[in-house]
């Protein structure tokens, strides 16, 4: 018996990183998965790190199936509501319903606030905020119509709790999804649909682990790498860690989506090693 037996989860940004981890973990708990990812680069973001590929999404499919789950996985851009809706509708045709929404897709680029090109600013806001809205607004009507409740979890960040240097559009969007969550909490409570945000600290995913990010964090080093970054980031939280793993965020999400959290809605759940009490 899994914690999510009989449930169907709709997950954005599922080709790798946190989204892949969530898809696999929810499948291990008995859920079927409707997944999508852009699977191509956004030029303003690829200047820092490459995005997922179709092959990455295929790997997610294999891992979900290996965990015993069924999955519909398609290429779609969270900025395109019609494309997001088409994936969801195909999944509902396959599985009959949707119970869980994980609005996970996100991107970042790092620079001083006044140095962001307009297109970079727009891309980060459009993926991290409007993309979340597109994901949830596609799923909410069929969830309400089914009248069986449900759970929505939006991936924010510690940057959605406090503004950090060189992240202004990212932080603005991650703060913005908290406001969206709070509005949805009140609107959807009569339908027993719970809405929460998770707030990871730096996570061990390609968004963090890439050569350009290493150089941004350690500009004076000639060729910094993963081990250098691990040392650089160690001690930023009370727990003796440099970052969390995607599976740690997945564990928090499984809890929020399960019946164990049936009366938990409207919260901001940090997964940060205690960073905000340091």
Coordinates of C-alpha atoms in Angstrom, one line a residue:
X1 CA 0.0 0.0 0.0
X2 CA 1.4 3.4 -1.1
X3 CA 0.5 6.7 0.4
X4 CA -0.9 7.9 -3.0
X5 CA -2.5 4.7 -4.3
X6 CA -5.1 5.6 -6.9
X7 CA -4.0 9.2 -7.3
X8 CA -3.0 10.9 -10.5
X9 CA -0.3 13.7 -10.4
X10 CA 0.3 16.4 -12.9
X11 CA 3.9 17.6 -12.8
X12 CA 5.7 20.4 -14.7
X13 CA 9.4 20.4 -15.3
X14 CA 9.6 16.6 -14.9
X15 CA 12.4 15.8 -17.3
X16 CA 15.2 16.0 -14.7
X17 CA 16.1 17.5 -11.3
X18 CA 13.4 18.0 -8.7
X19 CA 10.6 17.3 -11.2
X20 CA 12.0 13.9 -12.1
X21 CA 12.5 13.0 -8.5
X22 CA 8.9 14.0 -7.6
X23 CA 7.6 11.9 -10.5
X24 CA 9.5 8.8 -9.4
X25 CA 8.8 9.2 -5.7
X26 CA 5.1 9.7 -6.3
X27 CA 5.0 6.6 -8.6
X28 CA 6.7 4.6 -5.8
X29 CA 3.8 5.7 -3.5
X30 CA 1.2 4.4 -6.0
X31 CA 0.4 7.5 -8.1
X32 CA 0.1 7.6 -11.9
X33 CA 1.9 10.5 -13.5
X34 CA 1.1 13.2 -16.2
X35 CA 4.4 14.9 -16.9
X36 CA 5.7 17.6 -19.1
X37 CA 8.8 19.7 -19.7
X38 CA 10.0 22.2 -22.3
X39 CA 12.8 19.9 -23.4
X40 CA 14.7 22.6 -25.2
X41 CA 16.8 25.6 -24.3
X42 CA 15.5 29.1 -23.5
X43 CA 18.3 31.3 -24.9
X44 CA 18.4 33.8 -22.0
X45 CA 18.7 30.9 -19.5
X46 CA 21.0 28.7 -21.5
X47 CA 23.5 31.5 -21.2
X48 CA 23.9 30.2 -17.6
X49 CA 23.0 26.5 -18.0
X50 CA 21.3 24.2 -20.5
X51 CA 17.8 23.0 -19.9
X52 CA 16.4 19.5 -20.2
X53 CA 16.3 17.5 -23.4
X54 CA 13.8 15.0 -24.9
X55 CA 16.2 12.3 -23.8
X56 CA 16.0 13.5 -20.2
X57 CA 12.2 13.2 -20.4
X58 CA 12.5 9.7 -21.8
X59 CA 14.7 8.8 -18.8
X60 CA 12.0 10.0 -16.5
X61 CA 9.5 7.8 -18.2
X62 CA 11.8 4.8 -17.8
X63 CA 12.4 5.5 -14.1
X64 CA 8.7 6.0 -13.4
X65 CA 7.8 2.8 -15.1
X66 CA 10.6 1.1 -13.3
X67 CA 9.1 2.3 -10.0
X68 CA 5.8 0.6 -11.0
X69 CA 4.0 3.7 -12.2
X70 CA 2.2 4.6 -15.4
X71 CA 3.0 7.8 -17.1
X72 CA 2.0 10.2 -19.9
X73 CA 5.0 12.4 -20.6
X74 CA 5.0 15.1 -23.3
X75 CA 7.0 18.1 -24.4
X76 CA 5.3 21.4 -23.5
X77 CA 6.2 24.9 -22.4
X78 CA 4.6 26.2 -19.1
X79 CA 4.3 29.6 -20.8
X80 CA 1.9 28.1 -23.3
X81 CA -1.5 27.5 -21.6
X82 CA -2.9 25.6 -24.6
X83 CA 0.1 23.2 -24.7
X84 CA -0.1 22.6 -20.9
X85 CA -3.9 22.0 -21.2
X86 CA -3.4 19.5 -24.0
X87 CA -0.9 17.4 -22.0
X88 CA -3.3 17.4 -19.0
X89 CA -6.3 16.5 -21.1
X90 CA -4.4 13.6 -22.7
X91 CA -3.4 12.4 -19.2
X92 CA -7.0 12.6 -18.0
X93 CA -8.1 10.7 -21.1
X94 CA -5.7 8.0 -20.0
X95 CA -6.2 7.9 -16.3
X96 CA -9.6 9.4 -15.8
X97 CA -8.9 12.2 -13.4
X98 CA -6.2 14.4 -11.7
X99 CA -5.8 14.6 -7.9
X100 CA -2.4 16.2 -7.4
X101 CA -0.7 19.2 -9.1
X102 CA 3.1 19.8 -8.7
X103 CA 3.8 23.2 -10.2
X104 CA 7.6 22.6 -10.2
X105 CA 9.1 24.0 -13.5
X106 CA 11.5 26.9 -12.8
X107 CA 14.5 28.6 -14.3
X108 CA 17.1 31.1 -13.1
X109 CA 19.9 33.4 -14.3
X110 CA 22.1 35.4 -11.9
X111 CA 23.2 39.0 -12.2
X112 CA 22.7 42.4 -10.5
X113 CA 19.1 43.6 -10.7
X114 CA 19.9 46.5 -13.0
X115 CA 21.9 44.3 -15.4
X116 CA 19.1 41.9 -16.4
X117 CA 18.2 42.3 -20.1
X118 CA 14.5 42.7 -20.5
X119 CA 14.1 39.4 -22.2
X120 CA 15.9 37.5 -19.4
X121 CA 13.6 39.2 -16.8
X122 CA 10.5 38.3 -18.8
X123 CA 11.6 34.7 -19.3
X124 CA 12.2 34.1 -15.6
X125 CA 8.9 35.7 -14.6
X126 CA 7.0 34.0 -17.3
X127 CA 8.3 30.5 -16.4
X128 CA 8.4 30.8 -12.6
X129 CA 5.2 32.7 -12.0
X130 CA 2.9 32.7 -15.1
X131 CA 3.9 29.1 -15.8
X132 CA 2.8 28.1 -12.3
X133 CA -0.5 29.9 -12.9
X134 CA -0.9 28.1 -16.3
X135 CA -0.2 24.7 -14.6
X136 CA -2.7 25.1 -11.8
X137 CA -5.5 26.8 -13.8
X138 CA -5.4 24.0 -16.3
X139 CA -5.9 21.4 -13.5
X140 CA -8.3 23.1 -11.2
X141 CA -11.6 22.9 -13.2
X142 CA -11.4 19.1 -13.6
X143 CA -10.4 18.7 -9.9
X144 CA -13.5 20.7 -8.9
X145 CA -15.7 18.9 -11.3
X146 CA -14.6 15.5 -9.9
X147 CA -15.5 16.7 -6.4
X148 CA -13.0 14.4 -4.6
X149 CA -10.7 17.1 -3.3
X150 CA -7.0 17.2 -4.0
X151 CA -3.6 18.7 -3.4
X152 CA -1.6 21.4 -5.2
X153 CA 2.0 22.0 -4.2
X154 CA 3.9 24.9 -5.8
X155 CA 7.7 24.9 -5.8
X156 CA 8.9 28.2 -4.4
X157 CA 12.4 28.7 -2.9
X158 CA 14.1 30.1 0.1
X159 CA 14.3 33.1 -2.4
X160 CA 10.6 33.2 -2.0
X161 CA 11.0 33.9 1.7
X162 CA 13.8 36.4 1.5
X163 CA 15.4 38.3 -1.4
X164 CA 18.9 37.3 -2.3
X165 CA 21.5 39.3 -4.3
X166 CA 21.7 38.6 -8.0
X167 CA 18.3 36.8 -8.1
X168 CA 15.7 39.6 -8.4
X169 CA 13.3 38.3 -11.1
X170 CA 13.6 34.8 -9.6
X171 CA 13.0 36.0 -6.1
X172 CA 10.1 38.2 -7.3
X173 CA 8.5 35.3 -9.0
X174 CA 9.1 32.9 -6.1
X175 CA 7.5 35.5 -3.7
X176 CA 4.7 35.9 -6.2
X177 CA 3.7 32.2 -6.1
X178 CA 3.3 32.5 -2.4
X179 CA 0.6 35.1 -2.9
X180 CA -1.0 32.9 -5.6
X181 CA -0.9 30.0 -3.2
X182 CA -2.6 32.0 -0.5
X183 CA -5.4 33.2 -2.8
X184 CA -5.9 29.6 -4.1
X185 CA -6.0 28.3 -0.6
X186 CA -9.1 30.4 0.2
X187 CA -10.7 29.9 -3.1
X188 CA -10.3 26.1 -3.2
X189 CA -10.9 25.2 0.5
X190 CA -14.6 24.7 -0.1
X191 CA -13.7 22.1 -2.6
X192 CA -11.3 20.3 -0.2
X193 CA -8.4 21.1 -2.5
X194 CA -5.4 22.0 -0.4
X195 CA -2.7 24.4 -1.7
X196 CA 0.8 24.7 -0.2
X197 CA 4.3 25.9 -1.2
X198 CA 7.7 24.2 -0.6
X199 CA 10.8 26.4 -0.2
X200 CA 14.0 24.5 -0.9
X201 CA 17.4 25.9 -0.3
X202 CA 20.0 25.2 -3.0
X203 CA 19.4 21.8 -4.4
X204 CA 21.8 19.3 -6.0
X205 CA 20.4 19.7 -9.5
X206 CA 21.7 21.0 -12.9
X207 CA 20.4 24.5 -12.0
X208 CA 23.1 24.6 -9.4
X209 CA 25.7 22.1 -10.6
X210 CA 27.1 23.7 -13.8
X211 CA 30.4 25.4 -14.8
X212 CA 28.9 28.8 -15.2
X213 CA 27.3 28.8 -11.7
X214 CA 30.6 27.6 -10.2
X215 CA 32.4 30.5 -11.8
X216 CA 29.8 33.0 -10.6
X217 CA 30.2 31.8 -7.0
X218 CA 34.0 31.6 -7.2
X219 CA 35.1 34.2 -9.8
X220 CA 38.7 34.2 -8.5
X221 CA 39.3 30.5 -9.0
X222 CA 40.7 29.4 -12.4
X223 CA 38.5 26.3 -12.9
X224 CA 36.1 25.8 -10.0
X225 CA 34.1 22.6 -9.8
X226 CA 31.5 20.8 -7.7
X227 CA 33.9 20.1 -4.8
X228 CA 34.9 23.8 -4.6
X229 CA 31.2 24.8 -4.5
X230 CA 30.5 22.3 -1.8
X231 CA 33.1 23.8 0.4
X232 CA 31.9 27.4 -0.5
X233 CA 28.3 26.7 0.4
X234 CA 29.0 24.6 3.5
X235 CA 27.8 26.3 6.7
X236 CA 25.0 28.4 5.3
X237 CA 22.5 26.5 7.4
X238 CA 22.7 25.0 11.0
X239 CA 22.7 21.5 9.7
X240 CA 26.1 20.6 8.3
X241 CA 25.2 20.5 4.6
X242 CA 26.0 22.4 1.5
X243 CA 22.7 21.7 -0.3
X244 CA 19.7 19.4 -0.2
X245 CA 19.0 16.6 -2.6
X246 CA 16.0 16.5 -4.8
X247 CA 14.7 13.4 -2.9
X248 CA 14.5 15.6 0.3
X249 CA 12.0 17.9 -1.4
X250 CA 10.1 15.0 -2.9
X251 CA 9.7 13.5 0.6
X252 CA 8.1 16.8 1.8
X253 CA 5.8 16.9 -1.2
X254 CA 4.7 13.3 -0.7
X255 CA 3.7 14.3 2.8
X256 CA 1.8 17.3 1.7
X257 CA -0.1 15.3 -1.0
X258 CA -1.0 12.4 1.3
X259 CA -3.9 12.0 3.7
X260 CA -1.4 12.5 6.5
X261 CA -1.6 16.2 5.6
X262 CA -5.3 16.3 5.0
X263 CA -5.8 19.5 7.2
X264 CA -2.7 21.3 6.1
X265 CA -3.3 24.0 3.6
X266 CA -1.9 27.5 3.0
X267 CA 1.6 26.8 4.5
X268 CA 5.1 27.7 3.3
X269 CA 7.2 24.6 4.1
X270 CA 11.0 25.2 4.0
X271 CA 13.3 22.4 3.1
X272 CA 16.5 24.3 4.0
X273 CA 18.5 22.7 6.8
X274 CA 17.3 25.4 9.2
X275 CA 18.8 28.3 7.2
X276 CA 16.2 30.8 8.3
X277 CA 17.0 30.4 12.0
X278 CA 20.8 30.7 11.6

